[in-house]
PDB file of C-alpha atoms in Angstrom:
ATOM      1  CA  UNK A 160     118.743  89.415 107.434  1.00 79.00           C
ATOM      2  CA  UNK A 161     120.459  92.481 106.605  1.00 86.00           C
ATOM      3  CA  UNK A 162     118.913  95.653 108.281  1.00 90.00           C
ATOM      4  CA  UNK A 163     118.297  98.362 105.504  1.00 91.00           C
ATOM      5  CA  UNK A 164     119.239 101.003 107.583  1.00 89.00           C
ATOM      6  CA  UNK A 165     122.477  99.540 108.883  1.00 90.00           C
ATOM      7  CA  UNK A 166     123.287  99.649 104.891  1.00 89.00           C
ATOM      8  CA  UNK A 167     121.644 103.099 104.474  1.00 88.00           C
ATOM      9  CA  UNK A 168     124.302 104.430 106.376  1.00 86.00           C
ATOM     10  CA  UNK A 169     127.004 102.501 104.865  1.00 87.00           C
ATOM     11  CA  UNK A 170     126.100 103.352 102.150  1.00 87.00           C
ATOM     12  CA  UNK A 171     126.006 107.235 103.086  1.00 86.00           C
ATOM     13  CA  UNK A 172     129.597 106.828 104.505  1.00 83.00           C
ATOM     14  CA  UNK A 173     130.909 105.661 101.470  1.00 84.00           C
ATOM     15  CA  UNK A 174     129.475 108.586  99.053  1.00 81.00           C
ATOM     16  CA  UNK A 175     130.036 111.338 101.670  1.00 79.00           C
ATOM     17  CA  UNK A 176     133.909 110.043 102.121  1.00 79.00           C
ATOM     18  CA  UNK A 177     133.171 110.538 105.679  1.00 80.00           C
ATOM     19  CA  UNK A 178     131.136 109.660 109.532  1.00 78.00           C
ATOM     20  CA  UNK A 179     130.088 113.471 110.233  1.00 78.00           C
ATOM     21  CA  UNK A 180     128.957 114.100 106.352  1.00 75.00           C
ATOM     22  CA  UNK A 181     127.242 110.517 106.911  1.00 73.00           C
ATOM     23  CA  UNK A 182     125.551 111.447 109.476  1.00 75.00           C
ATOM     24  CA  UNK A 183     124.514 114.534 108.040  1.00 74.00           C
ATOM     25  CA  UNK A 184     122.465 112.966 105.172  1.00 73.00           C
ATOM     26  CA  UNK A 185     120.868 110.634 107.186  1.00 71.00           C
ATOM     27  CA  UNK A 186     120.083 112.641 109.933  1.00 76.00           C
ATOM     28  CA  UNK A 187     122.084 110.761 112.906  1.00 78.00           C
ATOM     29  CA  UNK A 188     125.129 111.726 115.085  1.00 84.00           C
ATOM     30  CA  UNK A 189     128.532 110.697 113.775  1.00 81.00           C
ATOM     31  CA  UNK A 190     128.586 108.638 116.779  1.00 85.00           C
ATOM     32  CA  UNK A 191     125.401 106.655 115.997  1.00 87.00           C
ATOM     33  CA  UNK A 192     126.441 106.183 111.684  1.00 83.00           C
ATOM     34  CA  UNK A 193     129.635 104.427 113.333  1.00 86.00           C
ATOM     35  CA  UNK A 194     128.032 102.639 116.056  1.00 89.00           C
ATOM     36  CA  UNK A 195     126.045 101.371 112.682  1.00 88.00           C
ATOM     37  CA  UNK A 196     128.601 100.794 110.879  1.00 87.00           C
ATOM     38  CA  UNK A 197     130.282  98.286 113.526  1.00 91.00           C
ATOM     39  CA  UNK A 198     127.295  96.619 113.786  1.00 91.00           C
ATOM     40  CA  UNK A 199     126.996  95.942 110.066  1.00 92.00           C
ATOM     41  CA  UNK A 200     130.749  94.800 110.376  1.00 91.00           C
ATOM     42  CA  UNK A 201     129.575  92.445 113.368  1.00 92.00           C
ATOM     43  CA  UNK A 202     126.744  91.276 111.321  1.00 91.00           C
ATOM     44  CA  UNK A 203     128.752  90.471 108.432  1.00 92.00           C
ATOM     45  CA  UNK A 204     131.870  89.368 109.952  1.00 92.00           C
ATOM     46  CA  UNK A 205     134.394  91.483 107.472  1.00 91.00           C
ATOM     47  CA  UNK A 206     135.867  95.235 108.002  1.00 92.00           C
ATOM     48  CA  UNK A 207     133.931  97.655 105.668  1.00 91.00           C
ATOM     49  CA  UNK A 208     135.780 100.667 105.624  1.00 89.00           C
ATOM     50  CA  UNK A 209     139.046 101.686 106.012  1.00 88.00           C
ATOM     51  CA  UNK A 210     139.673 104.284 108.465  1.00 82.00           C
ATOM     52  CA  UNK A 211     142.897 105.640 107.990  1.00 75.00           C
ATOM     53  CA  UNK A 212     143.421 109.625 107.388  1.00 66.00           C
ATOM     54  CA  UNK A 213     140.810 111.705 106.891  1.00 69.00           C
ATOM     55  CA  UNK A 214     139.242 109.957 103.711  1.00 78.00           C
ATOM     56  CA  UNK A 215     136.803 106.722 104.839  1.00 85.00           C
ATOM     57  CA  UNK A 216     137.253 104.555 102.145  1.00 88.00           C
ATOM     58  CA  UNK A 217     135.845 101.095 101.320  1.00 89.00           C
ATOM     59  CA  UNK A 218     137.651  97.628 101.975  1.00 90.00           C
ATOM     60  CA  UNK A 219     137.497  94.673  99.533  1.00 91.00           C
ATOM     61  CA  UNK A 220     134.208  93.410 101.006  1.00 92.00           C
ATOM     62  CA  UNK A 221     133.047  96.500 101.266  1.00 89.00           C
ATOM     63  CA  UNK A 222     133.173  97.109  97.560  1.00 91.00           C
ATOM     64  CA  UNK A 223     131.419  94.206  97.047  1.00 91.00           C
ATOM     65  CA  UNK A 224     128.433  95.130  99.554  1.00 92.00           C
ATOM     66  CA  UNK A 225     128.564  98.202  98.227  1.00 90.00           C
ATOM     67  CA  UNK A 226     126.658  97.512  95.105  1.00 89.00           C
ATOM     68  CA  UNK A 227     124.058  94.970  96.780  1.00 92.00           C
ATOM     69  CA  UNK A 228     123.234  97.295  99.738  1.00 90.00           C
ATOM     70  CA  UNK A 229     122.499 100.122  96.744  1.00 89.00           C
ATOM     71  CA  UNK A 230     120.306  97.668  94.783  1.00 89.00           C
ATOM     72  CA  UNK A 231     118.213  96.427  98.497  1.00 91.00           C
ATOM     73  CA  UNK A 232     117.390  99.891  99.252  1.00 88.00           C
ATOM     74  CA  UNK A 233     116.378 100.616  95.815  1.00 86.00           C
ATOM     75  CA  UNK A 234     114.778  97.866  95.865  1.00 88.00           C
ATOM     76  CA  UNK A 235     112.771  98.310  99.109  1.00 87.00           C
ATOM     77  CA  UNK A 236     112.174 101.908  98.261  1.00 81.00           C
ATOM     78  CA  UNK A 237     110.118 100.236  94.952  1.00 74.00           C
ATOM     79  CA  UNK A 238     108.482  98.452  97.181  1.00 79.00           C
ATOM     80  CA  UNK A 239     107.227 101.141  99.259  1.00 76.00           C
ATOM     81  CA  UNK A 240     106.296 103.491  95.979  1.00 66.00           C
ATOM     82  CA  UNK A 241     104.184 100.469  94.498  1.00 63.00           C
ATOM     83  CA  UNK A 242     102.439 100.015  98.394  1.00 68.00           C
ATOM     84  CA  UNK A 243     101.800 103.285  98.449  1.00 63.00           C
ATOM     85  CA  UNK A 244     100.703 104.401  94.687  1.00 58.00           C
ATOM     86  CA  UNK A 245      99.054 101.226  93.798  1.00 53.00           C
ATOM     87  CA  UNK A 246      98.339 103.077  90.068  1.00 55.00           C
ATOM     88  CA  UNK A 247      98.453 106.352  88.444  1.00 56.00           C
ATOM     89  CA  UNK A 248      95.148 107.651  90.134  1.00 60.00           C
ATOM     90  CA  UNK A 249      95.573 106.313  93.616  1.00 78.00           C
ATOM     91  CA  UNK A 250      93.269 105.223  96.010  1.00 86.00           C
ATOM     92  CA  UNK A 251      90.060 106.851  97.312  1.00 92.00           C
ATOM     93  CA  UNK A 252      88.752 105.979 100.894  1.00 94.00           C
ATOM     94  CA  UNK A 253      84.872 106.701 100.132  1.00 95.00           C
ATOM     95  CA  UNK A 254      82.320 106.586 103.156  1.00 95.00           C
ATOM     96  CA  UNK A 255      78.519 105.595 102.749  1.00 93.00           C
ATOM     97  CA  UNK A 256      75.771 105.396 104.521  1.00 90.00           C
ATOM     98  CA  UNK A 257      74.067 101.973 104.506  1.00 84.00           C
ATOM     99  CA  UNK A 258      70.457 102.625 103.034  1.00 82.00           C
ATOM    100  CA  UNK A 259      72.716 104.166 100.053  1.00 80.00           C
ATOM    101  CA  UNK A 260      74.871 101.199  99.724  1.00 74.00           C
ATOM    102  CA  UNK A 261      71.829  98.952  99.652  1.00 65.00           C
ATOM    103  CA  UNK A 262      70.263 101.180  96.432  1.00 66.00           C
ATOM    104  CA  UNK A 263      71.244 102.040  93.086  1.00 72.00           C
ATOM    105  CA  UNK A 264      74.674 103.333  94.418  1.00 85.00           C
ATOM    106  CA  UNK A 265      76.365 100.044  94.246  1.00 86.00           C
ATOM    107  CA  UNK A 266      75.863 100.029  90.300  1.00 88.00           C
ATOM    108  CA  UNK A 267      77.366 103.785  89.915  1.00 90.00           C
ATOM    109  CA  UNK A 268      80.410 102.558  92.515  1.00 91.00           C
ATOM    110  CA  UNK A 269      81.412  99.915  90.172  1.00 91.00           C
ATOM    111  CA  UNK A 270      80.987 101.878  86.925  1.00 89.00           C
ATOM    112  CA  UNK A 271      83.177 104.549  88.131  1.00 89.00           C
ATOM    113  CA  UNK A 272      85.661 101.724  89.504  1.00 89.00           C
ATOM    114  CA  UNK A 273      85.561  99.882  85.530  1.00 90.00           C
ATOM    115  CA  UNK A 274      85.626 103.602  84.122  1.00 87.00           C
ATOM    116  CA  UNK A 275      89.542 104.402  86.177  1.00 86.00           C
ATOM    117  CA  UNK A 276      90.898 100.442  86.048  1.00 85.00           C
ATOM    118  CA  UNK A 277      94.086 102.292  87.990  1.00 82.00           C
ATOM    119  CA  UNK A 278      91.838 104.079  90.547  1.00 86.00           C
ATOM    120  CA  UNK A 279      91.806 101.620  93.679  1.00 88.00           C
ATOM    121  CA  UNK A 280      88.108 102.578  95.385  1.00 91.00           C
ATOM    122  CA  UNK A 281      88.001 101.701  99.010  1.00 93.00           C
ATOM    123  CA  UNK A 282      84.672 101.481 100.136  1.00 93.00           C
ATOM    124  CA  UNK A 283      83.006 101.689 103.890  1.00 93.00           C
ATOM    125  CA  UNK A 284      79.065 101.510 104.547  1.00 90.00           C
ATOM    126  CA  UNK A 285      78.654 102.532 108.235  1.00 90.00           C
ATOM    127  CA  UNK A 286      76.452 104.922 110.853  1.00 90.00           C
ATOM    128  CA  UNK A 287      76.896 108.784 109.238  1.00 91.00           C
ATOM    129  CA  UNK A 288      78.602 109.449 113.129  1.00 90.00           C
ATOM    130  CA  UNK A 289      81.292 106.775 112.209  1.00 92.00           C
ATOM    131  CA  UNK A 290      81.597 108.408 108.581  1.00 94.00           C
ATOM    132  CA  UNK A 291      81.459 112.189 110.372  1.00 92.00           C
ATOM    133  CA  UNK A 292      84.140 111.242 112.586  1.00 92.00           C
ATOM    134  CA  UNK A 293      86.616 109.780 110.155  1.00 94.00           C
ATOM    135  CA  UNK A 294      86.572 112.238 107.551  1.00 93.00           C
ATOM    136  CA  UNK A 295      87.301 114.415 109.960  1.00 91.00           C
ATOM    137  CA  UNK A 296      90.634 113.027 111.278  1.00 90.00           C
ATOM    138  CA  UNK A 297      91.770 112.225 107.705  1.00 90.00           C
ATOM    139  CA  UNK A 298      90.807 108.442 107.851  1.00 93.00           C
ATOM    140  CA  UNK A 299      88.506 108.869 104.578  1.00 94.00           C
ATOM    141  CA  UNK A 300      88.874 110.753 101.304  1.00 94.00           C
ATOM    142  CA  UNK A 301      85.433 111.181 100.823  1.00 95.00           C
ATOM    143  CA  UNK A 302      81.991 110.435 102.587  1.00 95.00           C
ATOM    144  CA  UNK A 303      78.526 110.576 102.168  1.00 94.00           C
ATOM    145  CA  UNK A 304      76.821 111.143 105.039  1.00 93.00           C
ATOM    146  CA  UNK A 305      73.671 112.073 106.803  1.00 92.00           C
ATOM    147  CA  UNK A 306      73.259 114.824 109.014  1.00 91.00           C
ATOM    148  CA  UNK A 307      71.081 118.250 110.628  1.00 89.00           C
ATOM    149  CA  UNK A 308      70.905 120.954 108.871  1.00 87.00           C
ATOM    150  CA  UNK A 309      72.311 122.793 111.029  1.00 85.00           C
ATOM    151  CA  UNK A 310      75.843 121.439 110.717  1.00 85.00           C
ATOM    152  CA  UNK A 311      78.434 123.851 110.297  1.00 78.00           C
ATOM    153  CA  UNK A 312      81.379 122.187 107.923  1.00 80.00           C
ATOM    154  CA  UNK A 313      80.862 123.175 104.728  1.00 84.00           C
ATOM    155  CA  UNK A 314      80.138 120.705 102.022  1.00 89.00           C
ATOM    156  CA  UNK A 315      80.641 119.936  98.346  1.00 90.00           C
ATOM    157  CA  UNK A 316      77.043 119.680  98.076  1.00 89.00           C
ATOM    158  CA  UNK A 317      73.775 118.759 100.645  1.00 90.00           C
ATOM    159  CA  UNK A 318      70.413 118.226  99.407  1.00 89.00           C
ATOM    160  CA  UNK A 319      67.088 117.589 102.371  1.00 88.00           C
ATOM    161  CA  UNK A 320      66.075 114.620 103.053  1.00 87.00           C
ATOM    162  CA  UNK A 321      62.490 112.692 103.057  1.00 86.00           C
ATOM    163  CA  UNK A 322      63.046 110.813 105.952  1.00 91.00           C
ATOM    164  CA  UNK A 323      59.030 109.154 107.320  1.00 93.00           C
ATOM    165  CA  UNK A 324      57.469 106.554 110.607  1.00 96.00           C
ATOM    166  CA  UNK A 325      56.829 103.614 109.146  1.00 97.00           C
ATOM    167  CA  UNK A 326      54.977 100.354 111.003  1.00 97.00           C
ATOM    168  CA  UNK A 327      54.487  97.240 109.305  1.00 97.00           C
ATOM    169  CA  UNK A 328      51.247  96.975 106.534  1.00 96.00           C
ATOM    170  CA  UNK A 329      50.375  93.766 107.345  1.00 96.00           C
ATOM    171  CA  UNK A 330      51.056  93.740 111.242  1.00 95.00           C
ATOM    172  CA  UNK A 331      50.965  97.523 112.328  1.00 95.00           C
ATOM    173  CA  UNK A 332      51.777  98.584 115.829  1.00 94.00           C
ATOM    174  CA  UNK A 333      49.325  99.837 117.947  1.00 92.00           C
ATOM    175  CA  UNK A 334      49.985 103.768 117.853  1.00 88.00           C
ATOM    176  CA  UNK A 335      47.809 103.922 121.511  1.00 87.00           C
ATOM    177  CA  UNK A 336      50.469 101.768 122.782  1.00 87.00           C
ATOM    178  CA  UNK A 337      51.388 103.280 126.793  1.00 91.00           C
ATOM    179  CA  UNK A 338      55.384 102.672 125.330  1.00 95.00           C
ATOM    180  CA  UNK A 339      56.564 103.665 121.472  1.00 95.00           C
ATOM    181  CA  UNK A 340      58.491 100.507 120.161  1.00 97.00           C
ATOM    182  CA  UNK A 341      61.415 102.054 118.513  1.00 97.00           C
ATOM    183  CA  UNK A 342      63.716  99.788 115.676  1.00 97.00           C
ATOM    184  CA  UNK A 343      66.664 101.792 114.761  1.00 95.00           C
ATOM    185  CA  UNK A 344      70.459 101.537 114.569  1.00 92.00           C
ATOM    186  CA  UNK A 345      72.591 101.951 117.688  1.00 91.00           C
ATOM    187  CA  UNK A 346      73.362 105.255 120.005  1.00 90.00           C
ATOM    188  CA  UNK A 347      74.388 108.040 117.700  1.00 87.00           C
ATOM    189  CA  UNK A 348      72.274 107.948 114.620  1.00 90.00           C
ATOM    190  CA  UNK A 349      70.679 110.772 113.420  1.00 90.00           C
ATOM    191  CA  UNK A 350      67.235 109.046 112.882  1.00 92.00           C
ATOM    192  CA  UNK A 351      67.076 107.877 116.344  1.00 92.00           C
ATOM    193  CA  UNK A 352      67.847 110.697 117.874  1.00 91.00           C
ATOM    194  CA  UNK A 353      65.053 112.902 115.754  1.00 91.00           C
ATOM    195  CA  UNK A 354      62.630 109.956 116.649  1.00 93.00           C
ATOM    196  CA  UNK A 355      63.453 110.109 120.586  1.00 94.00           C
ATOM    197  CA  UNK A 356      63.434 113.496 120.368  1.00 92.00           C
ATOM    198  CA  UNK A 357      59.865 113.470 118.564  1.00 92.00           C
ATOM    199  CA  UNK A 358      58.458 111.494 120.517  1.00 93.00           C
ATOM    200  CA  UNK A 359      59.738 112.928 123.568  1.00 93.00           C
ATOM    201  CA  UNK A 360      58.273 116.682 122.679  1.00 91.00           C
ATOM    202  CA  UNK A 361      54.989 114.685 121.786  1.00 90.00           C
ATOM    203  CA  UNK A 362      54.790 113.534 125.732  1.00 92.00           C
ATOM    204  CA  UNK A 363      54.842 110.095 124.486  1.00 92.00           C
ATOM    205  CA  UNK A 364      57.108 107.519 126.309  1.00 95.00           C
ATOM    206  CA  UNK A 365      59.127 105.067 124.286  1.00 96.00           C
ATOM    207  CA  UNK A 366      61.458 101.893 124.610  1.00 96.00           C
ATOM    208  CA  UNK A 367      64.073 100.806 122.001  1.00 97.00           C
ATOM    209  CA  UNK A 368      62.620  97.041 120.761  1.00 97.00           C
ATOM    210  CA  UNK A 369      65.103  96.480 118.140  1.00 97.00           C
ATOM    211  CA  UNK A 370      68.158  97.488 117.359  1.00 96.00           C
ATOM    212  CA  UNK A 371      70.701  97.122 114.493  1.00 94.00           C
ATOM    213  CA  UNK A 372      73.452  97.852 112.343  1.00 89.00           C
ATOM    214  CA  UNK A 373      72.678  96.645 109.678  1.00 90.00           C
ATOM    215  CA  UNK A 374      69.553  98.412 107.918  1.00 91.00           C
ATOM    216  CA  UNK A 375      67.994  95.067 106.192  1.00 92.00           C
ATOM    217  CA  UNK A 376      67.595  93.659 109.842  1.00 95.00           C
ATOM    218  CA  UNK A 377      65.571  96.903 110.538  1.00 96.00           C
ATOM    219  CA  UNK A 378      63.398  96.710 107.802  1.00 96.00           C
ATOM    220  CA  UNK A 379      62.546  93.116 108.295  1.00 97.00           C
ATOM    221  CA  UNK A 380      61.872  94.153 112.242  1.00 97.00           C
ATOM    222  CA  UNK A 381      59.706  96.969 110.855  1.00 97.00           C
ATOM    223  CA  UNK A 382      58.206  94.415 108.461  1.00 97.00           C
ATOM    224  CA  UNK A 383      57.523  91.767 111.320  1.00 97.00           C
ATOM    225  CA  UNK A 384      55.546  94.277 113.425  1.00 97.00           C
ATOM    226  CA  UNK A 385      57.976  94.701 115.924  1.00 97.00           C
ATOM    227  CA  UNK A 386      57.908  98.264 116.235  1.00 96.00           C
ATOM    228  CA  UNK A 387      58.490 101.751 114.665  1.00 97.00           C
ATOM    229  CA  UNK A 388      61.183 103.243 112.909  1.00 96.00           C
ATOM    230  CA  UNK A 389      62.381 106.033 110.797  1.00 94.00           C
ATOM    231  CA  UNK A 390      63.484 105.794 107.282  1.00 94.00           C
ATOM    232  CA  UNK A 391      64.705 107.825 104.279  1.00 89.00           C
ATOM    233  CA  UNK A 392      62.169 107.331 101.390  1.00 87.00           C
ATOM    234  CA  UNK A 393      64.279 104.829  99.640  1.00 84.00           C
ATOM    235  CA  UNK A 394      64.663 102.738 102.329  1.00 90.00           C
ATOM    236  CA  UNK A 395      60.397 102.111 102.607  1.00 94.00           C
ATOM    237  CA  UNK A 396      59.565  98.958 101.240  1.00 94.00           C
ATOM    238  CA  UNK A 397      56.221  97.768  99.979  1.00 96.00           C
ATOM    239  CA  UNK A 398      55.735  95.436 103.252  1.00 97.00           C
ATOM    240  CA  UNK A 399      55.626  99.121 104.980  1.00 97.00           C
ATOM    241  CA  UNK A 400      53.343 102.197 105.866  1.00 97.00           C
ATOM    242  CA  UNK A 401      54.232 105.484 105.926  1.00 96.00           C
ATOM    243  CA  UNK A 402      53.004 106.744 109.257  1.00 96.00           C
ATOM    244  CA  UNK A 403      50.967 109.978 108.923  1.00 93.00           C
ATOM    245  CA  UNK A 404      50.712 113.647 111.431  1.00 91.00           C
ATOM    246  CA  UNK A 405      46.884 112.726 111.130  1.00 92.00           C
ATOM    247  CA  UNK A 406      48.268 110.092 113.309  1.00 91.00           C
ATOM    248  CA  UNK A 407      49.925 111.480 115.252  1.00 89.00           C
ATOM    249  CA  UNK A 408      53.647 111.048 113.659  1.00 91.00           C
ATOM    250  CA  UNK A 409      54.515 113.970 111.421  1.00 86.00           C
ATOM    251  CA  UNK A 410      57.549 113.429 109.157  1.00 83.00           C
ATOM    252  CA  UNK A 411      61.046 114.314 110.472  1.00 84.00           C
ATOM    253  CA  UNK A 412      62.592 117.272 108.749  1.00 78.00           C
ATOM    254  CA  UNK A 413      66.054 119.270 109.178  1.00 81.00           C
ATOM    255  CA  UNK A 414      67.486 116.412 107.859  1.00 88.00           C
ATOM    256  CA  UNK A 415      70.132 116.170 105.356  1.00 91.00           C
ATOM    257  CA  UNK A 416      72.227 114.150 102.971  1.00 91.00           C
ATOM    258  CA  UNK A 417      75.876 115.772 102.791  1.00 93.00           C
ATOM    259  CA  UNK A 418      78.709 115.118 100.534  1.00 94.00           C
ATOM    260  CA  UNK A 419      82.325 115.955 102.686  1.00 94.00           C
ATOM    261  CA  UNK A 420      85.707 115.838 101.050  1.00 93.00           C
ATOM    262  CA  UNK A 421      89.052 115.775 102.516  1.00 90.00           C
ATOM    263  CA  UNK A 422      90.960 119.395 102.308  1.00 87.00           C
ATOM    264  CA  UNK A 423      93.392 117.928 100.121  1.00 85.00           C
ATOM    265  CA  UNK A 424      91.248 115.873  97.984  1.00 86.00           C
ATOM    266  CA  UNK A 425      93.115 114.330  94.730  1.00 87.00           C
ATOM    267  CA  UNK A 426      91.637 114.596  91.086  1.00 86.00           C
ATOM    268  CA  UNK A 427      89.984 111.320  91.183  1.00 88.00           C
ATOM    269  CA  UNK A 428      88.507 112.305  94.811  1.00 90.00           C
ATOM    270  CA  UNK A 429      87.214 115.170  92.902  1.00 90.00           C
ATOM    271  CA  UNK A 430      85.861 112.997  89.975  1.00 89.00           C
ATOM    272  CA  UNK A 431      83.984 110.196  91.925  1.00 92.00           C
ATOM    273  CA  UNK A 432      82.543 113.305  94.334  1.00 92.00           C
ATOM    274  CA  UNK A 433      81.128 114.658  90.539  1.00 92.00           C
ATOM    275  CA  UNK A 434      79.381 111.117  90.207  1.00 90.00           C
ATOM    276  CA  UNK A 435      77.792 111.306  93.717  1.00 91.00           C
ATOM    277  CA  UNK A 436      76.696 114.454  93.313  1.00 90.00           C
ATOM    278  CA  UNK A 437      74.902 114.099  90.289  1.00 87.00           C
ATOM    279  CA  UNK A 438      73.644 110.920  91.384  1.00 85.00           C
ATOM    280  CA  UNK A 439      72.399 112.582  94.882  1.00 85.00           C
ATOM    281  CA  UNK A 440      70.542 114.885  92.666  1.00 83.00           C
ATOM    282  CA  UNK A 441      68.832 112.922  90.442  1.00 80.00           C
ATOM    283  CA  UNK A 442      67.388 110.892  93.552  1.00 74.00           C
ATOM    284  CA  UNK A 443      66.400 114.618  94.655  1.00 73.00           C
ATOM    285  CA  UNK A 444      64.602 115.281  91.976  1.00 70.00           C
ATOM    286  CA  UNK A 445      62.998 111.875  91.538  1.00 69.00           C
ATOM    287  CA  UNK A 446      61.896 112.208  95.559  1.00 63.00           C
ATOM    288  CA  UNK A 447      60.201 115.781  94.502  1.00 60.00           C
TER     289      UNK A 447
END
């Protein structure tokens, strides 16, 4: 196989006329574009270039390289462009969390995605810490996410949450337990840190009985009877109850739902964050 940039700087030599001009374009030594050179020569078992005088012209079979190394690194350059701009509007690297992948947001995902046939939409359901963390270090575009309110990165838009206890209707827990059953997704999400924390201020001891990643396994667990959990309102399902502070479990507030964009968000970034936003309000406004 011939190594593109053994023929990048081949190439290089032959339009500069020279090793040091070479060298200069593609940002090596003189010494290192001939050391390349020789190797190509090795490689290929024919002189490339003649050396004589000042001028670095090509041989015979250089010539006749010449125009197949330009077409290979034109060639791989396509390649690259065509990786890396799979269509006019790019790719978006959105971030959800889970109980909104699970609801209507699905539906609006692949509207948007039929609406921009060029747009590739990458799409990752996960904990809001995992989301939090990514968008952060440039990993995502865009990302939904849940959070306190007392979060200091500014957002495109946030809007409170109505986040309740639930036990099971059919096989409730028994709230004079000694020992809280908590079901809730693993270390680091929000919920179960408000419901620890709840609990905790209440003088009531708990144990973790359940817990997931994946929020249909938590509902079914709340469903079963197997404990308590917290849930945004449209994650309650009709084989739950919504825990009361008659009894003893208020509802968690200083929650929110955020919507984060990269700094350097493109148009269609821009366009699907539109979408979510008006989406996150009508769910708002349907909640109030």
């Amino acid at each position: 196989m011939l190594d593109l940039e053994l023929l990048r700087s081949f190439v290089s030599v032959v339009e500069a006329g020279g090793f040091t001009r070479a060298g200069e374009r593609v940002h090596r030594t003189q010494s290192t574009v001939s050391q390349q050179i020789r190797r190509l020569e090795e490689d290929l078992g024919q002189t490339l270039l003649n050396r004589d005088g000042r001028e670095v012209t090509p041989t015979e079979a250089g010539e006749r390289l010449l125009s197949y190394a330009r077409r290979l690194l034109a060639l791989a350059e396509e390649a690259r462009d065509v990786v890396a701009r799979p269509g006019p509007d790019g790719a978006v690297k959105l971030g959800i969390p889970e109980d909104f992948a699970a609801y209507r947001l699905a539906k609006l995902l692949a509207a948007f995605s039929r609406a921009h046939p060029d747009l590739r939409l990458d799409v990752r359901a996960d904990q809001s810490l995992n989301l939090k963390r990514d968008i952060e270090r440039g990993d995502l575009d865009l990302a939904l996410l849940k959070r306190g309110v007392d979060e200091t990165r500014t957002a495109i838009a946030a809007w409170p949450e109505q986040v309740y206890w639930v036990t099971s209707k059919s096989h409730p827990v028994s709230l004079e337990a000694r020992s809280v059953p908590l079901i809730g997704f693993p270390l680091g999400c929000i919920y179960r840190s408000r419901a620890i924390h709840a609990l905790e201020a209440a003088g009531r001891a708990w144990h973790m009985a359940y817990t997931s990643s994946s929020l249909a396994a938590i509902q079914a667990a709340v469903a079963a009877g197997m404990g308590l959990s917290i849930l945004s309102e449209m994650s309650v399902q009709a084989e739950h109850r919504v825990l009361t502070a008659r009894e003893g479990f208020a509802p968690i507030d200083r929650t929110e739902v955020a919507l984060l964009a990269s700094p350097n968000a493109s148009p269609a970034t821009l366009r699907l964050a539109d979408r979510l936003a008006e989406f996150c309000e009508k769910v708002q406004a349907k909640a109030a």
